[in-house]
Short mmCIF file of C-alpha atoms in Angstrom, two decimals:
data_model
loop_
_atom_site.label_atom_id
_atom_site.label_comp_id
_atom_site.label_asym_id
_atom_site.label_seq_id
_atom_site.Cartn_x
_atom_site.Cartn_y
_atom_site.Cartn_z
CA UNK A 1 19.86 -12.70 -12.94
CA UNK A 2 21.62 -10.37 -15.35
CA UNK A 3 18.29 -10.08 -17.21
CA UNK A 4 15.99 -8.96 -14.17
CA UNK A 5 18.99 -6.52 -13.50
CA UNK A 6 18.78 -5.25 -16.62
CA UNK A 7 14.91 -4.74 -16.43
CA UNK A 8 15.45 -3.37 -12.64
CA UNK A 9 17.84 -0.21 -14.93
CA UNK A 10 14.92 0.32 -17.33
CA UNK A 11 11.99 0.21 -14.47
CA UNK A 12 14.07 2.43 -12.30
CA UNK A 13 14.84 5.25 -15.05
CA UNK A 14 11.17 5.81 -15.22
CA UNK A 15 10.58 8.85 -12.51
CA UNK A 16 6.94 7.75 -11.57
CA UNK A 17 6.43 9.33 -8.51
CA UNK A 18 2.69 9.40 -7.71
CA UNK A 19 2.18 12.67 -8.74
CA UNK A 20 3.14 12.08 -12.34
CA UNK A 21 2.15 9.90 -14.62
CA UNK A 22 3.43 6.53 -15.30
CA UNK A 23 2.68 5.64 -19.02
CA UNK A 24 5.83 5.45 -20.16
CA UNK A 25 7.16 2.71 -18.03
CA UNK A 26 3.34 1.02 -18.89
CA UNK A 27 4.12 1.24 -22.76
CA UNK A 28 7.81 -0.06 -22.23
CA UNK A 29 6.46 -3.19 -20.31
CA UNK A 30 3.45 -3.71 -23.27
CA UNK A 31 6.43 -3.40 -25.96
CA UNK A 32 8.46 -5.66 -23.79
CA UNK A 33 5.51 -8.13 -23.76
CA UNK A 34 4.53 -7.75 -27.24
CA UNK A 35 8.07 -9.20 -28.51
CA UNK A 36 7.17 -12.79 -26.25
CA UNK A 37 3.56 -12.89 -28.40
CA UNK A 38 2.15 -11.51 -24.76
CA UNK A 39 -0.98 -9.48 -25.07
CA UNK A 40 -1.91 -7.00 -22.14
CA UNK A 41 -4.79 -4.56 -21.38
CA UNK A 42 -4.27 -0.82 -20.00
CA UNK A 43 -7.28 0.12 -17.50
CA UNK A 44 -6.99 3.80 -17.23
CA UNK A 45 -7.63 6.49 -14.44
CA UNK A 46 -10.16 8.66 -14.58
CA UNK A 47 -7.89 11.56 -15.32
CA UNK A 48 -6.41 9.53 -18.40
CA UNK A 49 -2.63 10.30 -17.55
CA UNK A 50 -2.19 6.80 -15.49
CA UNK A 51 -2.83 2.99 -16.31
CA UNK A 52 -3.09 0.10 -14.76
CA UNK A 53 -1.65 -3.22 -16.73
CA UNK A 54 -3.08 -6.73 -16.64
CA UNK A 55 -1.69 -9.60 -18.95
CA UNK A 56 -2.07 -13.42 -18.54
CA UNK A 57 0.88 -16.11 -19.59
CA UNK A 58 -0.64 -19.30 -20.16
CA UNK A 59 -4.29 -20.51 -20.91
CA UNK A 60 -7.35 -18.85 -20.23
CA UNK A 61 -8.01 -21.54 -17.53
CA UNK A 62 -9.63 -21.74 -13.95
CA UNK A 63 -6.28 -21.19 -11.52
CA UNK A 64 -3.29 -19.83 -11.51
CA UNK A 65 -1.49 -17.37 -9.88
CA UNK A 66 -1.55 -12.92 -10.25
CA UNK A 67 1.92 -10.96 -9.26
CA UNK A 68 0.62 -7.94 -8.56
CA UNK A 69 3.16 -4.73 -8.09
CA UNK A 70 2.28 -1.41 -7.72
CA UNK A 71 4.73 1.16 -10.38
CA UNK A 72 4.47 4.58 -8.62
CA UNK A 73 7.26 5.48 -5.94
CA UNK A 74 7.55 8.15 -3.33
CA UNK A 75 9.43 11.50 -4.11
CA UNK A 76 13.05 11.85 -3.58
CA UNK A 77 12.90 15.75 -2.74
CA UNK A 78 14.84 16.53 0.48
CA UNK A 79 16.26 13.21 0.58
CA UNK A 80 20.68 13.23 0.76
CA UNK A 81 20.93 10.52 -2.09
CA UNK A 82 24.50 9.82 -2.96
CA UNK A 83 23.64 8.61 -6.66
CA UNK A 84 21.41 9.72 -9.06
CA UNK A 85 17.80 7.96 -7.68
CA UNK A 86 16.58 6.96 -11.35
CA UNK A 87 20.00 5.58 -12.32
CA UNK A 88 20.35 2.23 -10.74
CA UNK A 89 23.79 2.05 -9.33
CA UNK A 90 25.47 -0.97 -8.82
CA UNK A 91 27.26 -0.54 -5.55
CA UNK A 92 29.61 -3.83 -5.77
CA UNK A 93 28.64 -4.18 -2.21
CA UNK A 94 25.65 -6.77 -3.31
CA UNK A 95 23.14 -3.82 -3.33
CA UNK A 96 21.54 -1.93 -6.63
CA UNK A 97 20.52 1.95 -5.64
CA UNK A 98 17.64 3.41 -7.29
CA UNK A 99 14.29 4.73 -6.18
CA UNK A 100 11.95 1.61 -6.07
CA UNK A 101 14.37 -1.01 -6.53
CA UNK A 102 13.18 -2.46 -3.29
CA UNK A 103 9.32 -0.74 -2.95
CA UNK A 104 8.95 -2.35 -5.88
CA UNK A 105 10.49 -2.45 -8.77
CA UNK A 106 12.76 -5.43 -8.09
CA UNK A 107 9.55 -7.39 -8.13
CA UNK A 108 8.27 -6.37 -10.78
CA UNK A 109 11.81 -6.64 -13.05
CA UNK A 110 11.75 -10.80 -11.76
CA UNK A 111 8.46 -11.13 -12.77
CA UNK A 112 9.02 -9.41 -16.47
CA UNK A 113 12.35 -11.51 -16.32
CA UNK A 114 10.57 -14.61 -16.17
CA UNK A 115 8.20 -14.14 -19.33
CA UNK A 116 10.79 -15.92 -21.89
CA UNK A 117 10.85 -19.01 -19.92
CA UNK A 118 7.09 -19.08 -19.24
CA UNK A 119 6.13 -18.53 -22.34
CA UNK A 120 8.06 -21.76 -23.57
CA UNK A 121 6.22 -23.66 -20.17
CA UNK A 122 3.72 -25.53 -21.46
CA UNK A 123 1.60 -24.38 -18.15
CA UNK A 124 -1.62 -25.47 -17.19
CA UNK A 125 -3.02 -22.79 -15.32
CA UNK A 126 -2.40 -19.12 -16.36
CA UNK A 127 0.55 -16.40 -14.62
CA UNK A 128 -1.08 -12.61 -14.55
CA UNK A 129 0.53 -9.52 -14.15
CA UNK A 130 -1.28 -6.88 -12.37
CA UNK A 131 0.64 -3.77 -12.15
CA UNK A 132 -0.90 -0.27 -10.69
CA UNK A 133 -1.06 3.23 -10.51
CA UNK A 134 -0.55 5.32 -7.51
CA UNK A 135 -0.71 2.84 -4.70
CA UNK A 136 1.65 5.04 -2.98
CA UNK A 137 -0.99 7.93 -2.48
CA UNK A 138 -3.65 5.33 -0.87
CA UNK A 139 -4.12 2.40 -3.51
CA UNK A 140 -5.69 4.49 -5.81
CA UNK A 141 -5.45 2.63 -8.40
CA UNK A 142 -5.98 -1.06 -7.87
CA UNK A 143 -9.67 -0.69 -7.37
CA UNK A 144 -10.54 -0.80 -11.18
CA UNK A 145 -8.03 -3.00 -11.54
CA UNK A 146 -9.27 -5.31 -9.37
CA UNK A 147 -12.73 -4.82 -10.80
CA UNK A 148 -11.78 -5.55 -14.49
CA UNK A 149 -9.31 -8.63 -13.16
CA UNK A 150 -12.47 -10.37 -11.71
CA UNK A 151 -14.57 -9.28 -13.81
CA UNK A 152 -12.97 -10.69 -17.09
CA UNK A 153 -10.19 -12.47 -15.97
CA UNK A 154 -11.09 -14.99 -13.24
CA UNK A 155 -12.82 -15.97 -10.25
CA UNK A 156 -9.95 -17.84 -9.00
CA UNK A 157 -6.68 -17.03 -9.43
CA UNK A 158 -4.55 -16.70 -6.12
CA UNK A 159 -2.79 -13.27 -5.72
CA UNK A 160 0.62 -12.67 -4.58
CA UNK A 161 1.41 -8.85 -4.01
CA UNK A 162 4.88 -8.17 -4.52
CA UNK A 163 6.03 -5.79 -1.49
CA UNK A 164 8.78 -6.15 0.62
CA UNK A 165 8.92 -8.86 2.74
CA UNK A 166 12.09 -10.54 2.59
CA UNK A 167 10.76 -13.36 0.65
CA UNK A 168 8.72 -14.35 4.04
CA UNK A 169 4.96 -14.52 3.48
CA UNK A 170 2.64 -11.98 5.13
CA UNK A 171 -0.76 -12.89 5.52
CA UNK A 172 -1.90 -10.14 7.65
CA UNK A 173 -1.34 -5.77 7.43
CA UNK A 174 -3.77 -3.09 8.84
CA UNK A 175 -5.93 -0.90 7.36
CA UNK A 176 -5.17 2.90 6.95
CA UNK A 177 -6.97 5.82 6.38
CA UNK A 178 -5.65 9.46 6.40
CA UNK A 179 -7.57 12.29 8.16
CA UNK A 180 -7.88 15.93 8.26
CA UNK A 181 -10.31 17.85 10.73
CA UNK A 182 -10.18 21.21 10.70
CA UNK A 183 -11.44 23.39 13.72
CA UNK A 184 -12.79 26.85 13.43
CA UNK A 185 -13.38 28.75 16.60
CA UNK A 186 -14.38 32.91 17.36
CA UNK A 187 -11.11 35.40 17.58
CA UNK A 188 -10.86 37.39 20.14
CA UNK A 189 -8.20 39.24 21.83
CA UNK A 190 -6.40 36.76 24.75
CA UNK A 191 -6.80 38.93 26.88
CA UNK A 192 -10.68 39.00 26.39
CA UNK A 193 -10.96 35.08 26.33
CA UNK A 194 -14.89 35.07 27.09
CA UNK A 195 -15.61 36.78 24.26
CA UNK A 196 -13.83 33.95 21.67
CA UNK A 197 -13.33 30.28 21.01
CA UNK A 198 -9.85 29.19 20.47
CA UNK A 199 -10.01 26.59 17.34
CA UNK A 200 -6.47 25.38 18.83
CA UNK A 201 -7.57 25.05 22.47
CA UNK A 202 -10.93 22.54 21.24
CA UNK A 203 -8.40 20.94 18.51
CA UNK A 204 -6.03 19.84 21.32
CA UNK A 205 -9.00 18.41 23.65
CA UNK A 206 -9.44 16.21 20.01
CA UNK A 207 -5.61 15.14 19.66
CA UNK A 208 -5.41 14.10 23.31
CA UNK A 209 -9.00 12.40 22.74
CA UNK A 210 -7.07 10.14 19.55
CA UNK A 211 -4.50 9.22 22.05
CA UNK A 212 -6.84 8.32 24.13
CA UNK A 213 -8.87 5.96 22.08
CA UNK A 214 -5.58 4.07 21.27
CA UNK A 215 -5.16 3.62 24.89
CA UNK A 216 -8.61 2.77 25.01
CA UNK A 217 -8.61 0.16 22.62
CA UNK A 218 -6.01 -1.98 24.04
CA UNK A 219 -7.61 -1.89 27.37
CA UNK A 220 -10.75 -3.53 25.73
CA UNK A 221 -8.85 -6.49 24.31
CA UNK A 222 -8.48 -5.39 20.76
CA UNK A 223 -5.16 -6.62 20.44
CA UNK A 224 -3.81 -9.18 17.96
CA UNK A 225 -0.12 -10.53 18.68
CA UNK A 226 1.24 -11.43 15.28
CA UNK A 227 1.65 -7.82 14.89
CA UNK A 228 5.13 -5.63 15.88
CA UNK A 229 2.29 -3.00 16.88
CA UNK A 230 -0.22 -5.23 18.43
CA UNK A 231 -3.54 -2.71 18.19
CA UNK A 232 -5.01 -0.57 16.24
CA UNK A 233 -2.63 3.09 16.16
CA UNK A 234 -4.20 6.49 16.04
CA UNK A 235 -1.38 9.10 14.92
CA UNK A 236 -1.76 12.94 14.45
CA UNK A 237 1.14 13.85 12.02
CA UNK A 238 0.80 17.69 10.97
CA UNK A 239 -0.97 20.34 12.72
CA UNK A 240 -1.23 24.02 12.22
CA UNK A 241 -3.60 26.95 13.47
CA UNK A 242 -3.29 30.28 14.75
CA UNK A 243 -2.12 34.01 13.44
CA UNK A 244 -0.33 35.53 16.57
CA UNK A 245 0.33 34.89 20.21
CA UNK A 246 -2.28 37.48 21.29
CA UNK A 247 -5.30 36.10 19.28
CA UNK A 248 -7.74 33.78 20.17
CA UNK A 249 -7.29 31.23 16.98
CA UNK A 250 -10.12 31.21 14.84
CA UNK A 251 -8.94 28.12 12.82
CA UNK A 252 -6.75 25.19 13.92
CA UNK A 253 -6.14 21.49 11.20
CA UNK A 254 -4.48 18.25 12.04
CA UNK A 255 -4.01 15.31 9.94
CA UNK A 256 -3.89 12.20 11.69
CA UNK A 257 -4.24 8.63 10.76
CA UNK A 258 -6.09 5.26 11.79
CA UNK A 259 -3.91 2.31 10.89
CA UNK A 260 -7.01 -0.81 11.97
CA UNK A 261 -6.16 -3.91 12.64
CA UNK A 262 -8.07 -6.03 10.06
CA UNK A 263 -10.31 -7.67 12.78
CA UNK A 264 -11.50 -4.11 12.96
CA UNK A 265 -13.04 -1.86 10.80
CA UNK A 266 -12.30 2.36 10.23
CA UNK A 267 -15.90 2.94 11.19
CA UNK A 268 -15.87 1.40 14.46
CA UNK A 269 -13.05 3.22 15.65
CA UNK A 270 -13.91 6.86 13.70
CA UNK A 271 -17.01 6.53 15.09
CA UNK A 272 -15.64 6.96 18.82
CA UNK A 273 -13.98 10.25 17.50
CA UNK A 274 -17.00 11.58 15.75
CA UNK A 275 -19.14 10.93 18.85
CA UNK A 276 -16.82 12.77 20.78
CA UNK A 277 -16.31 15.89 18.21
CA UNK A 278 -20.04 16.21 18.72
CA UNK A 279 -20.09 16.46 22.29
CA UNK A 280 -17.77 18.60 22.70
CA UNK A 281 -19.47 21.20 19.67
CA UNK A 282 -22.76 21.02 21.85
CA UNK A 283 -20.87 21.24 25.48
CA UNK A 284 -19.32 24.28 24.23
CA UNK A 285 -22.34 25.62 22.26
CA UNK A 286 -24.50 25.48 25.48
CA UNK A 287 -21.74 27.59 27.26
CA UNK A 288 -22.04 30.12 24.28
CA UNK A 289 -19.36 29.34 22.38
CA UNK A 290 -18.76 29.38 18.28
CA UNK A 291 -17.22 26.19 17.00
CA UNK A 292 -17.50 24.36 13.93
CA UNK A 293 -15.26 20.50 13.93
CA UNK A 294 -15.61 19.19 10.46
CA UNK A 295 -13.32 16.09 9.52
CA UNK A 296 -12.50 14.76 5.61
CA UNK A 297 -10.57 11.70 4.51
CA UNK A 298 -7.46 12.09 2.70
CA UNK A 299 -7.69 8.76 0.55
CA UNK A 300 -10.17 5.77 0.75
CA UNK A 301 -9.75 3.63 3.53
CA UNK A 302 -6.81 1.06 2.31
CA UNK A 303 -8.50 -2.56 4.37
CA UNK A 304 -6.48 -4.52 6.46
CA UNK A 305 -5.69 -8.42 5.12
CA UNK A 306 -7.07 -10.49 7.12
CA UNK A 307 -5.35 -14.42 7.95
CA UNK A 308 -8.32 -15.94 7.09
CA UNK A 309 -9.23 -17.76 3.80
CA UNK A 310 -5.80 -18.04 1.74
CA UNK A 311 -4.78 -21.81 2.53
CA UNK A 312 -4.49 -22.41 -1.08
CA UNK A 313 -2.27 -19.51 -1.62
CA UNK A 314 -0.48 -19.92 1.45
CA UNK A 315 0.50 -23.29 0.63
CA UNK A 316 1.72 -22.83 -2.73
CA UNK A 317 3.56 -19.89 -1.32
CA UNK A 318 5.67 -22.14 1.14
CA UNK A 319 6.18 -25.24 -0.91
CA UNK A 320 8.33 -23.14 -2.93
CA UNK A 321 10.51 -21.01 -0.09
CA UNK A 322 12.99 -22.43 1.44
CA UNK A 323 11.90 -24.85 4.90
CA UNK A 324 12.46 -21.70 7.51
CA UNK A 325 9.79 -19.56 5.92
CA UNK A 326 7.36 -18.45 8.55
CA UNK A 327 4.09 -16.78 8.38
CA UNK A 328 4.40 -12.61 9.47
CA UNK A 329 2.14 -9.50 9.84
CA UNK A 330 2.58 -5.87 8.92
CA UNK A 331 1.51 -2.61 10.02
CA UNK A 332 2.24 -0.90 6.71
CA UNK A 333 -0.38 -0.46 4.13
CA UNK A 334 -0.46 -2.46 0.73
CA UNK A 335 -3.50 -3.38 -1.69
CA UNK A 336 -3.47 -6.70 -0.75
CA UNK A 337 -6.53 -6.35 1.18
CA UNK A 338 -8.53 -4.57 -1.60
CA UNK A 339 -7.84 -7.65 -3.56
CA UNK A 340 -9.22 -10.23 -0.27
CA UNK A 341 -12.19 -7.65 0.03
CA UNK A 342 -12.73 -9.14 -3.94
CA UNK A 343 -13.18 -12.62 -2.32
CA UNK A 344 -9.29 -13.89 -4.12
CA UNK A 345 -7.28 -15.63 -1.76
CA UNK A 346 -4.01 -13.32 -1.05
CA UNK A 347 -0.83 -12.84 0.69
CA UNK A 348 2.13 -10.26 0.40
CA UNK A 349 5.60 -11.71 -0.32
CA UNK A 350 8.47 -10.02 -2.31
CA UNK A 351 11.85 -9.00 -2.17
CA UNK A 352 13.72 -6.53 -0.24
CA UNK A 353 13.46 -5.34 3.56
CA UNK A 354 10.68 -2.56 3.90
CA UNK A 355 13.11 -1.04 6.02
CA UNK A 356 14.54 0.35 2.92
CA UNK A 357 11.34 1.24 1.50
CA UNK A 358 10.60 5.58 0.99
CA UNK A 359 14.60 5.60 2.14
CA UNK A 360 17.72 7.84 0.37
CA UNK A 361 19.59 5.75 -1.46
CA UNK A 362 17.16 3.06 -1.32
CA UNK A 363 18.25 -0.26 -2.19
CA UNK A 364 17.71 -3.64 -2.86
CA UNK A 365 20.47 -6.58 -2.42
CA UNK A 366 21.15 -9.14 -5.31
CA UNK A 367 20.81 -12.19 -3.28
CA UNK A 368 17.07 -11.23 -2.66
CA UNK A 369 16.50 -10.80 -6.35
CA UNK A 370 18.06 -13.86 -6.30
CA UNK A 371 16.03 -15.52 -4.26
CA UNK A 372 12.45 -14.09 -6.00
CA UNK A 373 13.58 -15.37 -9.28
CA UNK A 374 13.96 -19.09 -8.17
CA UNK A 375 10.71 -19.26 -5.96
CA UNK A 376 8.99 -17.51 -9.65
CA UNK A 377 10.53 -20.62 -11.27
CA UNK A 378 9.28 -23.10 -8.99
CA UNK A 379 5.99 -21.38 -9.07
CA UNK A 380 6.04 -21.73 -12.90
CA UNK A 381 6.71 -25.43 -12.67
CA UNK A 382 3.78 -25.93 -10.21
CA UNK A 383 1.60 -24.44 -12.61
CA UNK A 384 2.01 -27.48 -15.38
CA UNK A 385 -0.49 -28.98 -13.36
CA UNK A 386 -4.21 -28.48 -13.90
CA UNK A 387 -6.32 -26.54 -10.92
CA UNK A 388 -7.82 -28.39 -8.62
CA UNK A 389 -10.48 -26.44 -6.55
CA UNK A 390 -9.80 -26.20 -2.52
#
């Protein structure tokens, strides 16, 4: 325990909010490697100030089993912290403060705390580590990762993503994509309003159309139970337009958001709000109006993990939690689904409540490090035997 705490105060004191890089951590966890005879390989982004890290305990063997944890976190700017966030505090309350101790550096730290005694485990199918860069700003990063993993890696190995869960299994999250569509109209004076097209007017026919569809959607059935939010949500989040009370607006954005459930897809249900944005540009065309609707995507649609085809990790999963694990789904957004859409059997399960995820003074309790470092031993122990295909 006093080891993975010790890694968590290392981990933590690297600020690698999204928008910065993240080497320096990455070269502290090769060094840290490198002294247990543990080779790894960067996979850079494209902009060369980021890396992803892959590195396999064990033989180069059918099997086995990838921790994958993402190393970015989420700003603390305009959040009331009471400690320093990239100090980890030890609040002798059984919690550690820090910015990602919980989303999810305390993962990460159990895995890395496990490498002396793995590397003595005379295993029989291999451990990877899979860490990534800026999953925080739409799984950026875990694409080429993913690619090189299967690529040169294996075909097989099960994944277990490392976010919050409480050390229950997920098998199932949505999909999310971020929006912006930005509406530009005619100005006019308001008191002239035949002679204009007000870009927040037709932008407010399309936010009360999303709402709609949302409504829509659960009236056709597309529901699915296992989830706190059981449909597909449609969110608009920021919107802005407009220059004074007494002009027609001549430009009006909203970002808004489709979180799919994974028995969905983002096209199906962004096609319903593209073939609406184009009947309302020609209904208002046709009555002699200007108006151009024009939508972008923020990040690449995240998928949804689907329960389907992960028995094998599944299994291994719960022989080695304790009896009253169940199986859970999530709304939020993790790459566990880019590694699925790979064809590797996945599931999320780490420690720490999500509720503290993104939080001030986030936080992570000791028991639940605890708890991940003796399901990462059993794991190891499973692992002396050789694979056996499902």
């Amino acid at each position: 325990m006093s080891d993975a705490i010790a890694l968590l105060t290392k981990l933590v004191s690297f600020d690698t909010t999204s928008r910065g890089s993240n080497l320096a951590l990455i070269e502290f966890v090769e060094a840290y490697l490198e002294e247990y005879g543990v080779a790894s390989e960067r996979v850079m982004s494209p902009c060369g100030t980021k890396a992803n890290l892959i590195a396999r305990i064990g033989p180069d063997a059918p099997g086995g089993v990838m921790l994958s944890g993402h190393t970015d976190v989420v700003p603390v700017e305009g959040q009331p912290w009471s400690t320093d966030p990239f100090a980890l505090h030890d609040g002798q309350d059984g919690k550690l403060y820090g910015r990602g101790t919980c989303d999810m550096k305390g993962f990460i730290a159990c895995a890395l705390a496990m490498v002396p005694t793995w590397v003595k485990t005379p295993l029989q199918q291999p451990i990877y580590f899979g860490f990534s860069y800026d999953e925080e700003v739409g799984c950026v990063g875990a694409p080429a990762l993913i690619k090189r993993f299967y690529e040169h890696y294996s075909t097989t190995a099960h994944v277990i993503v490392g976010e919050p869960t409480s050390m229950q299994p997920v098998v199932a999250q949505k999909g999310a994509t971020n929006l912006r569509t930005t509406v530009v109209g005619r100005e006019a004076h308001s008191s002239q309003v035949n002679q204009g097209t007000s870009a927040i007017h037709v932008a407010a026919r399309l936010v009360t159309f999303i709402e709609d569809t949302m409504a829509a959607l659960v009236e056709e059935g597309k529901v699915d139970d296992a989830f706190n939010v059981p449909h597909t949500s449609l969110h608009v989040g920021k919107i802005k337009g407009g220059t004074a009370i007494n002009i027609m607006a001549r430009e009006c954005q909203f970002e808004w958001e489709i979180r799919h459930l994974p028995t969905e897809t983002f096209d199906e249900v962004f096609a319903r709000f593209e073939a609406y944005a184009d009947a309302l540009s020609a209904e208002l065309r046709a009555r002699g109006k200007d108006v151009q609707i024009t939508t972008e995507p923020l990040n690449v649609t995240v998928p949804g993990l689907a329960d389907r085809d992960n028995h094998a990790v599944l299994r291994l999963a719960k022989d080695h939690l304790p009896g009253e694990c169940c199986n859970h789904a999530v709304a939020y957004a993790t790459e566990a689904g880019q590694f699925q859409g790979q064809g590797l059997q996945t599931i999320i399960l780490g420690p720490g409540s999500i509720a503290q995820a993104h939080q001030p003074d986030e936080y992570i309790e000791k028991s639940e490090l605890e708890a991940c470092l003796a399901f990462m031993g059993r794991l190891g122990d499973a692992l002396h035997q050789p694979y056996h295909a499902d």
